[in-house]
Tab-separated table of C-alpha atoms in Angstrom:
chain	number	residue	atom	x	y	z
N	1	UNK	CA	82.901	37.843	82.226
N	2	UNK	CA	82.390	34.427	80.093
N	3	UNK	CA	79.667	33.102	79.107
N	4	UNK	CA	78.074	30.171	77.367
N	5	UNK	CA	75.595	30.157	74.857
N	6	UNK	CA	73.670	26.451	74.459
N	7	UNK	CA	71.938	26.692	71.669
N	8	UNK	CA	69.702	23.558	70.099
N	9	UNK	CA	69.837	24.862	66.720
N	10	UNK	CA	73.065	24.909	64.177
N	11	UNK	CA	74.862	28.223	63.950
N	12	UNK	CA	76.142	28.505	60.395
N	13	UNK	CA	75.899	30.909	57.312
N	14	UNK	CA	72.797	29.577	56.024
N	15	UNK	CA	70.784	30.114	59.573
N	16	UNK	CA	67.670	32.514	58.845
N	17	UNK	CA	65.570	31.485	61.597
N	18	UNK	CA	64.707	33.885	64.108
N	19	UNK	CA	65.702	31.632	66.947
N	20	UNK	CA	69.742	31.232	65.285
N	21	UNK	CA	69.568	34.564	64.751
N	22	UNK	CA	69.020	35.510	67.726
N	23	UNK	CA	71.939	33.189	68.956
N	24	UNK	CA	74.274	34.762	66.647
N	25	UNK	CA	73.352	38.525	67.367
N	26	UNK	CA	73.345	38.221	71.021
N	27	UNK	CA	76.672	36.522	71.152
N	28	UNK	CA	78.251	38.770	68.758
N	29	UNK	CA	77.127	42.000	70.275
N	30	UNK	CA	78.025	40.383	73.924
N	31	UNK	CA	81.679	40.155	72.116
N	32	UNK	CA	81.962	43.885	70.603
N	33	UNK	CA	81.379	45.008	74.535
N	34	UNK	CA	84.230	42.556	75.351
N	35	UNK	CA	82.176	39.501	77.140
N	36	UNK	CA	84.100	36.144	76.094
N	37	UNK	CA	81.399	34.251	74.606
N	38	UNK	CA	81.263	30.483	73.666
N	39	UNK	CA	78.004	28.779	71.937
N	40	UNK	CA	77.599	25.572	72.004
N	41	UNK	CA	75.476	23.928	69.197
N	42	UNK	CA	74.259	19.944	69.499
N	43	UNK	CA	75.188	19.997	65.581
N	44	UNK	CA	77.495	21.620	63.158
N	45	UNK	CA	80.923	22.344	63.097
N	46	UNK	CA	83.767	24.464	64.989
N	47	UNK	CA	84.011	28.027	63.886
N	48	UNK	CA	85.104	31.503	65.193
N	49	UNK	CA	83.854	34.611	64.025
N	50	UNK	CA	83.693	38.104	65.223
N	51	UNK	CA	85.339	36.967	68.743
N	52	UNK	CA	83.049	34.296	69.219
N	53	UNK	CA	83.712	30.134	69.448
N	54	UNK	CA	81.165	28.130	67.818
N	55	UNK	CA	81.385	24.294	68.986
N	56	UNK	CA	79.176	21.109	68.365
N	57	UNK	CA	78.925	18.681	71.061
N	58	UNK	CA	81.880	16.000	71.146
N	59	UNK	CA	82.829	14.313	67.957
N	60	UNK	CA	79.784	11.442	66.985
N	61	UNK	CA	77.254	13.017	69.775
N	62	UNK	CA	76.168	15.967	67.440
N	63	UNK	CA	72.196	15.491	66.800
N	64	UNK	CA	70.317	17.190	64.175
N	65	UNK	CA	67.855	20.204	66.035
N	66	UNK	CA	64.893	18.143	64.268
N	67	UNK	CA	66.063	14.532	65.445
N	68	UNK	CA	65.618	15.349	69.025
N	69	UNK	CA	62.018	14.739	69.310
N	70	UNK	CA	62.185	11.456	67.998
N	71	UNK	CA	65.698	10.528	69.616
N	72	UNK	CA	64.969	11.889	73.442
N	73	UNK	CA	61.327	12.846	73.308
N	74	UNK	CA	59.109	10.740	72.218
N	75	UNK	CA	57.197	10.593	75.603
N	76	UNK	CA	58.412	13.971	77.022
N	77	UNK	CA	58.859	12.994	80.547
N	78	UNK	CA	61.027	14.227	83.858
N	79	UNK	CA	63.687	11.130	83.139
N	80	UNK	CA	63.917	12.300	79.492
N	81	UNK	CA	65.093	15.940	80.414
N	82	UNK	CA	67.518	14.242	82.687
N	83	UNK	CA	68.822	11.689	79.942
N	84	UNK	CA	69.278	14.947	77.644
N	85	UNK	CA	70.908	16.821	79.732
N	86	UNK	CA	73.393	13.990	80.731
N	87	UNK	CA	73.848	13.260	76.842
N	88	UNK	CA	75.121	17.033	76.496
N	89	UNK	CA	76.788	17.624	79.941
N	90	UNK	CA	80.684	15.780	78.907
N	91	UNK	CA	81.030	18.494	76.264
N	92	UNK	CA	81.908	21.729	78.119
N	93	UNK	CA	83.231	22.505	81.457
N	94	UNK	CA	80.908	24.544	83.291
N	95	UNK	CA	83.604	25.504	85.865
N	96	UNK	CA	84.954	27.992	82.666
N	97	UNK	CA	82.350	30.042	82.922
N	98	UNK	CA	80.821	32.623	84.901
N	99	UNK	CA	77.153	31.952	83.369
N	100	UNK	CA	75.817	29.252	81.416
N	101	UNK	CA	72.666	30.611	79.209
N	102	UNK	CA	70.597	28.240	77.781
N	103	UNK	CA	67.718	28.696	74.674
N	104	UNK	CA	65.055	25.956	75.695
N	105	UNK	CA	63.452	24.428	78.250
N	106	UNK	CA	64.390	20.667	76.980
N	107	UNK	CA	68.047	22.070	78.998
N	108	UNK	CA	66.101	22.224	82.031
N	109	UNK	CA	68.375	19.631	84.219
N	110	UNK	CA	71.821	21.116	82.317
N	111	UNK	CA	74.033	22.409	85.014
N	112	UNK	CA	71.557	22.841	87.633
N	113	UNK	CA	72.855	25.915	88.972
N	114	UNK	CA	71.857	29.569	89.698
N	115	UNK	CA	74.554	30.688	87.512
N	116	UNK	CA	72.428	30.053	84.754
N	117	UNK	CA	69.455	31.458	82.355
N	118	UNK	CA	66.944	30.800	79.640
N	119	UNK	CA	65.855	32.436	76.849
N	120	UNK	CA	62.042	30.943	76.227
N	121	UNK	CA	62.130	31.327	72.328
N	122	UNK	CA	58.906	28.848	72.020
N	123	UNK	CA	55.630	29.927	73.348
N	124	UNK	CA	52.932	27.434	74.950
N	125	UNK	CA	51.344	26.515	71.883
N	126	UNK	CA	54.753	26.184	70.084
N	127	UNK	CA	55.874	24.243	73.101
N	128	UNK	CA	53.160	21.598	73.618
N	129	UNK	CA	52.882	20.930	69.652
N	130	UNK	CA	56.489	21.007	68.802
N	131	UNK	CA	57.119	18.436	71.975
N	132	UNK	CA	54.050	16.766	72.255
N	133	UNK	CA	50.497	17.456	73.793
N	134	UNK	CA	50.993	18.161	77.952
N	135	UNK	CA	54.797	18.774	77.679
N	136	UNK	CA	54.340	22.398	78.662
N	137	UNK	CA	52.783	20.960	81.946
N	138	UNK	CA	54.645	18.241	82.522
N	139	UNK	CA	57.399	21.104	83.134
N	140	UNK	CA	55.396	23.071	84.676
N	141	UNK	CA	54.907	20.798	87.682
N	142	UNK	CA	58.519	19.872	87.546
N	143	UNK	CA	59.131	23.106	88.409
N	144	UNK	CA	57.155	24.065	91.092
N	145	UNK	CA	58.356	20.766	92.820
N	146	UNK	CA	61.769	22.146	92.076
N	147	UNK	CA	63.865	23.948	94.709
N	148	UNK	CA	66.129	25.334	92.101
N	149	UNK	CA	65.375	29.277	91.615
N	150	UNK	CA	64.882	29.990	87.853
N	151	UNK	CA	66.053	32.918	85.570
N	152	UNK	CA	63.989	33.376	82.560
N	153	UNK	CA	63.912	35.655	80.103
N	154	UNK	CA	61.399	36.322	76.865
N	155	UNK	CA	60.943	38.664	73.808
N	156	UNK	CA	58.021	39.811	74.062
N	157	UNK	CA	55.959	41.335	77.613
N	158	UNK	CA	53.010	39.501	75.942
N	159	UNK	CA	54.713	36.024	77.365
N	160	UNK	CA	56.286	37.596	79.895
N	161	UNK	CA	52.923	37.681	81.355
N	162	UNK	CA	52.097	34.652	80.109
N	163	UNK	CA	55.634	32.802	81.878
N	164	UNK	CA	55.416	34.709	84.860
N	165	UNK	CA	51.949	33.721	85.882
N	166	UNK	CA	52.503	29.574	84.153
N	167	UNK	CA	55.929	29.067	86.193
N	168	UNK	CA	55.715	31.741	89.476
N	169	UNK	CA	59.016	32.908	88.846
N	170	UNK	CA	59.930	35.957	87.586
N	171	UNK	CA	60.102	36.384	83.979
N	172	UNK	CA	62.118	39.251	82.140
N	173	UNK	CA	61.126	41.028	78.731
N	174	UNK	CA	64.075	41.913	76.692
N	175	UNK	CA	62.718	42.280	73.268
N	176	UNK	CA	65.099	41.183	69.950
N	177	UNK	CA	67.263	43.642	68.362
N	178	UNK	CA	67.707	44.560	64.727
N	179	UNK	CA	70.868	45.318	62.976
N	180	UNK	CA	69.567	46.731	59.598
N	181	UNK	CA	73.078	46.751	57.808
N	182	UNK	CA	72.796	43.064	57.640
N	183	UNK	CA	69.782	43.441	55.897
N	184	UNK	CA	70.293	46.131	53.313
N	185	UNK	CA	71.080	44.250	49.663
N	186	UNK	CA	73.624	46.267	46.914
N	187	UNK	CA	71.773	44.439	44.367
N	188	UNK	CA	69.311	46.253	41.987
N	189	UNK	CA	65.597	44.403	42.511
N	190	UNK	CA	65.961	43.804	38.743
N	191	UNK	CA	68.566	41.876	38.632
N	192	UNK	CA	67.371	39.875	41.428
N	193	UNK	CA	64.409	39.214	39.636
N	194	UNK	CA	66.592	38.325	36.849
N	195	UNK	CA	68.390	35.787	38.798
N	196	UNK	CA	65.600	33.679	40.403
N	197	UNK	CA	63.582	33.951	36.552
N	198	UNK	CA	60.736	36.080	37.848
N	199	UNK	CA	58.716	38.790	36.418
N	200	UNK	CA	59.608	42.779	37.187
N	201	UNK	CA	55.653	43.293	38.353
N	202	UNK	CA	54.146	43.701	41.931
N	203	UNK	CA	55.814	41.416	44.202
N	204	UNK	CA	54.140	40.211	47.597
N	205	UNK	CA	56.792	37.707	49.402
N	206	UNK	CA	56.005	35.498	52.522
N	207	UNK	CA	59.224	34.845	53.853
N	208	UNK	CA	58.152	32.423	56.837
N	209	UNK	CA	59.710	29.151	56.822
N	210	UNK	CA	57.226	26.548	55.397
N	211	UNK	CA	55.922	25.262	58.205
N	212	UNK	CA	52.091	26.068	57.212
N	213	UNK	CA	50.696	24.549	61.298
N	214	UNK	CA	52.193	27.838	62.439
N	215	UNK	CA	53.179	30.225	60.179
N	216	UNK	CA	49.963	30.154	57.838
N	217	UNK	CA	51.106	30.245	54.261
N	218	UNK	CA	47.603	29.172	53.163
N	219	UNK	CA	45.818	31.579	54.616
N	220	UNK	CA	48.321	34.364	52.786
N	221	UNK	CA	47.751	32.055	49.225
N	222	UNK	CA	43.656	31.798	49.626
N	223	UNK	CA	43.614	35.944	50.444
N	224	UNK	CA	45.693	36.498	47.491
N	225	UNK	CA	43.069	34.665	45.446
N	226	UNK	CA	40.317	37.018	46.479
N	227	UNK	CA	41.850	40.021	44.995
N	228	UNK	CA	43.551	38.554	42.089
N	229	UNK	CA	40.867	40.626	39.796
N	230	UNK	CA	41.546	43.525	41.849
N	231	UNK	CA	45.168	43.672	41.249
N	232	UNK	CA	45.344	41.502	37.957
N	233	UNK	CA	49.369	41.360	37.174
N	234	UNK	CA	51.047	40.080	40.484
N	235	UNK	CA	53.267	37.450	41.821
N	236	UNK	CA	53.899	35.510	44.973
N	237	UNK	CA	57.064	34.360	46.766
N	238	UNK	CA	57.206	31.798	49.493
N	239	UNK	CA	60.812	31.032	51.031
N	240	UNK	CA	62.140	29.520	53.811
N	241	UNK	CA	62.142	26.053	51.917
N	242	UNK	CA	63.624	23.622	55.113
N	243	UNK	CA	64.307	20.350	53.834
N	244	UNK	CA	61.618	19.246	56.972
N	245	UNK	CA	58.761	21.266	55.479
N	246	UNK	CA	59.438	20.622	51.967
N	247	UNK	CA	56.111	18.502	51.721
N	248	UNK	CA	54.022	21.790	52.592
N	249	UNK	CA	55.208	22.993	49.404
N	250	UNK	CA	52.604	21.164	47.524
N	251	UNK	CA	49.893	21.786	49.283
N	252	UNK	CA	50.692	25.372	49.197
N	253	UNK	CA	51.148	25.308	45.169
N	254	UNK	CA	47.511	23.618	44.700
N	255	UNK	CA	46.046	26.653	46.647
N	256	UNK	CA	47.713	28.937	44.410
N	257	UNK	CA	47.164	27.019	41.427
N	258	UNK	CA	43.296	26.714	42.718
N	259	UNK	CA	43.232	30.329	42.628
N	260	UNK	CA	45.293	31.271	39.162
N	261	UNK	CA	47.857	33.444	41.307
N	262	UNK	CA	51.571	33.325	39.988
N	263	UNK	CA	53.606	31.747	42.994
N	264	UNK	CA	57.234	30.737	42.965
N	265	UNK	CA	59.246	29.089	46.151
N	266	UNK	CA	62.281	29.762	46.324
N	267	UNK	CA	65.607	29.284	48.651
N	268	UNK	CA	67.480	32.752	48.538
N	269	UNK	CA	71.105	32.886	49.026
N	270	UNK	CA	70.622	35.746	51.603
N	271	UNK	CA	67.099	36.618	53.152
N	272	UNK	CA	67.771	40.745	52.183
N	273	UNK	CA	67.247	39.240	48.558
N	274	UNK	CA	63.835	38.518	49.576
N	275	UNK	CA	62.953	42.006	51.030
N	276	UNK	CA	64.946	43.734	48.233
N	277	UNK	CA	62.537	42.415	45.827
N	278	UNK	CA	59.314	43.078	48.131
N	279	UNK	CA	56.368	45.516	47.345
N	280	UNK	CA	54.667	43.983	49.935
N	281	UNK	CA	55.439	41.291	53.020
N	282	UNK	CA	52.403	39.272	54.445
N	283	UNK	CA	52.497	37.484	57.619
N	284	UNK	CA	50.404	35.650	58.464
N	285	UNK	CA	51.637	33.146	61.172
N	286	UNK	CA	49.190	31.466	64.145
N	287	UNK	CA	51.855	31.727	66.609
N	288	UNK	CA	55.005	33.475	67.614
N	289	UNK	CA	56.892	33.930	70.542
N	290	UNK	CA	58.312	37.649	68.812
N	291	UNK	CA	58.332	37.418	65.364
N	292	UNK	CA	61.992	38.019	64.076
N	293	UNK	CA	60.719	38.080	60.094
N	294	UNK	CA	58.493	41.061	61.352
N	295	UNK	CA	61.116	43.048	62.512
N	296	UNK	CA	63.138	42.397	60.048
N	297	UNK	CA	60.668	43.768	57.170
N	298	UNK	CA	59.216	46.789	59.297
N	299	UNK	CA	62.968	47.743	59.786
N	300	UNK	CA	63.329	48.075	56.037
N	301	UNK	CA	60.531	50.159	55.696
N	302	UNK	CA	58.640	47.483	53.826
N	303	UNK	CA	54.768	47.469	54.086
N	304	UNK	CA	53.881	44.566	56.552
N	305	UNK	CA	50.742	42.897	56.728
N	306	UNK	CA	50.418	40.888	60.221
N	307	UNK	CA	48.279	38.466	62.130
N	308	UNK	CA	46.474	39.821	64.853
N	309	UNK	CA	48.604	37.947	67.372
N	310	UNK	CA	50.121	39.343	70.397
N	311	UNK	CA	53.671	39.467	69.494
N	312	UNK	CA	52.982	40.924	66.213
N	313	UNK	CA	50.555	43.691	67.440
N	314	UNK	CA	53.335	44.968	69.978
N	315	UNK	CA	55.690	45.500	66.885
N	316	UNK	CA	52.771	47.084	64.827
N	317	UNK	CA	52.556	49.722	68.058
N	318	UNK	CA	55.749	51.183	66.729
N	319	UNK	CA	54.938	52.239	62.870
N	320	UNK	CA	52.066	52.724	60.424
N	321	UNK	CA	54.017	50.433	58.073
N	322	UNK	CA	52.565	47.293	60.369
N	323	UNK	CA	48.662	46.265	58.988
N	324	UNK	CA	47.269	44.089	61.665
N	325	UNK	CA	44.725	41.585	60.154
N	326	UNK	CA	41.943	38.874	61.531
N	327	UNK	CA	43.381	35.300	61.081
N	328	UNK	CA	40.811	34.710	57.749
N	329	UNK	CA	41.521	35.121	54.053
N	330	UNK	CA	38.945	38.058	53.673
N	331	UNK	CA	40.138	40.063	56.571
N	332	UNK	CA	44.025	39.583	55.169
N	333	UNK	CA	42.784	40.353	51.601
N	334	UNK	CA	41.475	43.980	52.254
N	335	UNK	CA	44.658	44.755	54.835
N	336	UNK	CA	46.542	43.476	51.612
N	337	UNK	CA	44.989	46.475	49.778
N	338	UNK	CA	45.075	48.690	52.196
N	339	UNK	CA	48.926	48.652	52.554
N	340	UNK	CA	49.207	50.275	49.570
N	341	UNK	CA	47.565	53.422	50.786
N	342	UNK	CA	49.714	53.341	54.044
N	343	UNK	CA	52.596	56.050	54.050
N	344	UNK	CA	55.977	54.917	54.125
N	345	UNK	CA	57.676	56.050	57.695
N	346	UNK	CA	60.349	58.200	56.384
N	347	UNK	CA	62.253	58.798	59.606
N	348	UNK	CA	62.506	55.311	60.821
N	349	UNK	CA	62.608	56.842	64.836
N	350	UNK	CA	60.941	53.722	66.684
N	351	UNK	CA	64.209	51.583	65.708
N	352	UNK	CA	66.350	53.086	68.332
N	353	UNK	CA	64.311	50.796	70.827
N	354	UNK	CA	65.741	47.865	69.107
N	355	UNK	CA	69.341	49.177	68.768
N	356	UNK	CA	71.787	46.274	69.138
N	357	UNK	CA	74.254	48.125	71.663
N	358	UNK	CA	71.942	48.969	74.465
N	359	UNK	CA	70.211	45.432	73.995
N	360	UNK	CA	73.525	43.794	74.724
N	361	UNK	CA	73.865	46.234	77.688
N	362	UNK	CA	70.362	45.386	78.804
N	363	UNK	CA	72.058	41.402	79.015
N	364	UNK	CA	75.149	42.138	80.870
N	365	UNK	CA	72.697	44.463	83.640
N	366	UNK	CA	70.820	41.262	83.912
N	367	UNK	CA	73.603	39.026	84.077
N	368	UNK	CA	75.664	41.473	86.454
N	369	UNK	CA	72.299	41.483	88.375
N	370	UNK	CA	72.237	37.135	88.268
N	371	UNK	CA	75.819	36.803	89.600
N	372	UNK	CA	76.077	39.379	92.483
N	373	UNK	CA	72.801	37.392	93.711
């Protein structure tokens, strides 16, 4: 079997968002069970690694993940999706694979076959404010006018749900996977600490990317505030410093500054530097469609304070190490104090249900499934 992976974002080394990471483990683990995999990226450049082919589109086509809004979508209609998927189309023969699969539905009119899939990584409120207000259901009724059958498939049964009952086709669950290895840092938090000039005292890091809309960095800087005099010595980390959301730094700095908490932001050279360092993760994002960060810190064994948001409260189902919090700055203050009298999970079980092996078996079931259709 062959398969390509369309992907909006760049694949490189410096990809920490959930959404490449998810390109880059499903590919790869499609490739260790011997599945030919291709991804195609709209920017970047050629690659191979770990038996799979990373290409850009053709040579002076390649568009920057965050230029597309502006370049193709700034009224998000039905000829739009068409122009898009024209623009794309001259840079792969489909005919070489078995199945295209295809990470967002702005690839809705790409090689209109049933020999292809979607991954939904953006939920309805990501959708309509990433793409513009009514986008969601401008698709929507694309769709049901459509006579094209639809595979799609989501992280989380939350949006599952949510899909199934939106488009009236059926939408599959397959939940992320984890591979902790990647994760796991040699380096001593010390000299970590040492390297990015902080202080060797309690550490809380939010390691969302700064987009504040949905991910909620102020509310994690104003509940810090509140129990600065009960935990006097601390420090904050932000990361994920995208050159696009490099403004939100500011504001985020006058909140902490407001409040007289010690806050650094800082790009790490690898995201298990962040964790390493860690006595404490907060999250405290509006909206995700899984919420790769959480699983990322819970699989460490790092105390996790959450948003009560679907997708985060079906993670915190698996281990005591998840605090689910109201979206306010007093409610996410006490669940900050209360992680430290959580016990740590010694034994780690509930991670076998996000083993990368039988997650990449789960994909070739469903596309075995697709093809014999």
């Amino acid at each position: 079997m062959k398969i390509l992976i369309v992907s909006l974002w760049e694949i490189s080394d410096n990809s920490i968002g959930g959404t490449e990471r998810y390109v880059v483990d499903l590919a790869e683990s499609l490739a260790r069970k011997g599945i030919l995999v291709d991804v195609l990226m709209l920017s970047g450049k050629y690659r191979e690694k770990l038996g799979v082919k990373y290409f850009p589109l053709e040579k002076g086509l390649d568009v920057n993940e965050y230029e597309i809004k502006n370049r193709f979508f700034s009224d998000f209609n039905n000829k739009k999706l068409s122009d898009f998927a024209e623009f794309i189309e001259g840079s792969f023969d489909a005919n070489d694979y078995d199945l295209i699969h295809l990470n967002s539905l702005l690839f809705l009119h790409l090689y209109r076959s049933s020999r292809r899939v979607f991954t939904l990584h953006e939920n309805p409120f990501e959708f309509d404010h990433n793409w513009g207000r009514g986008s969601l259901k401008k698709i929507k009724q694309i769709i049901a006018a459509d006579k094209l059958v639809h595979n799609f498939i989501v992280p989380s049964s939350h949006y599952a749900s949510k899909y199934n009952d939106l488009f009236r086709f059926s939408t599959t669950a397959i939940p992320h996977s984890i591979d902790v290895s990647r994760l796991r840092c040699a380096k001593s938090k010390e000299d970590i600490l040492r390297k990015y000039n902080l202080k060797n005292i309690l550490t809380f890091v939010v390691p969302s990317r700064m987009e504040i809309f949905q991910k909620g960095q102020d509310l994690a800087a104003k509940a810090l505030g509140m129990i600065k005099d009960d935990i006097p010595d601390f420090q904050v980390v932000f990361s994920g410093l995208d050159n696009q959301y490099i403004k939100n730094v500011e504001i985020i700095q006058n909140i902490c500054l407001s409040n007289k908490i010690k806050a650094s932001f800082l790009n790490f050279d690898n995201i298990s530097e962040a964790y390493k360092i860690a006595d404490v993760i907060i999250l405290p994002s509006k909206s995700e469609s899984f919420g790769y960060s959480a699983l990322e810190s819970l699989s460490l064994g790092k105390r996790t304070v959450l948003s009560d948001i679907p997708t985060f409260e079906e993670l915190a189902s698996y281990t005591p190490l998840a605090i689910i919090s109201r979206q306010n700055p007093e409610d996410f203050s006490k669940n900050i104090l209360r992680a430290f009298k959580v016990t740590k999970d010694e034994e780690m079980l509930w991670l076998k249900n996000f083993d990368q092996d039988e997650w990449a078996d789960k994909y070739i079931t469903y596309y075995e499934k697709l093809l014999q259709r």
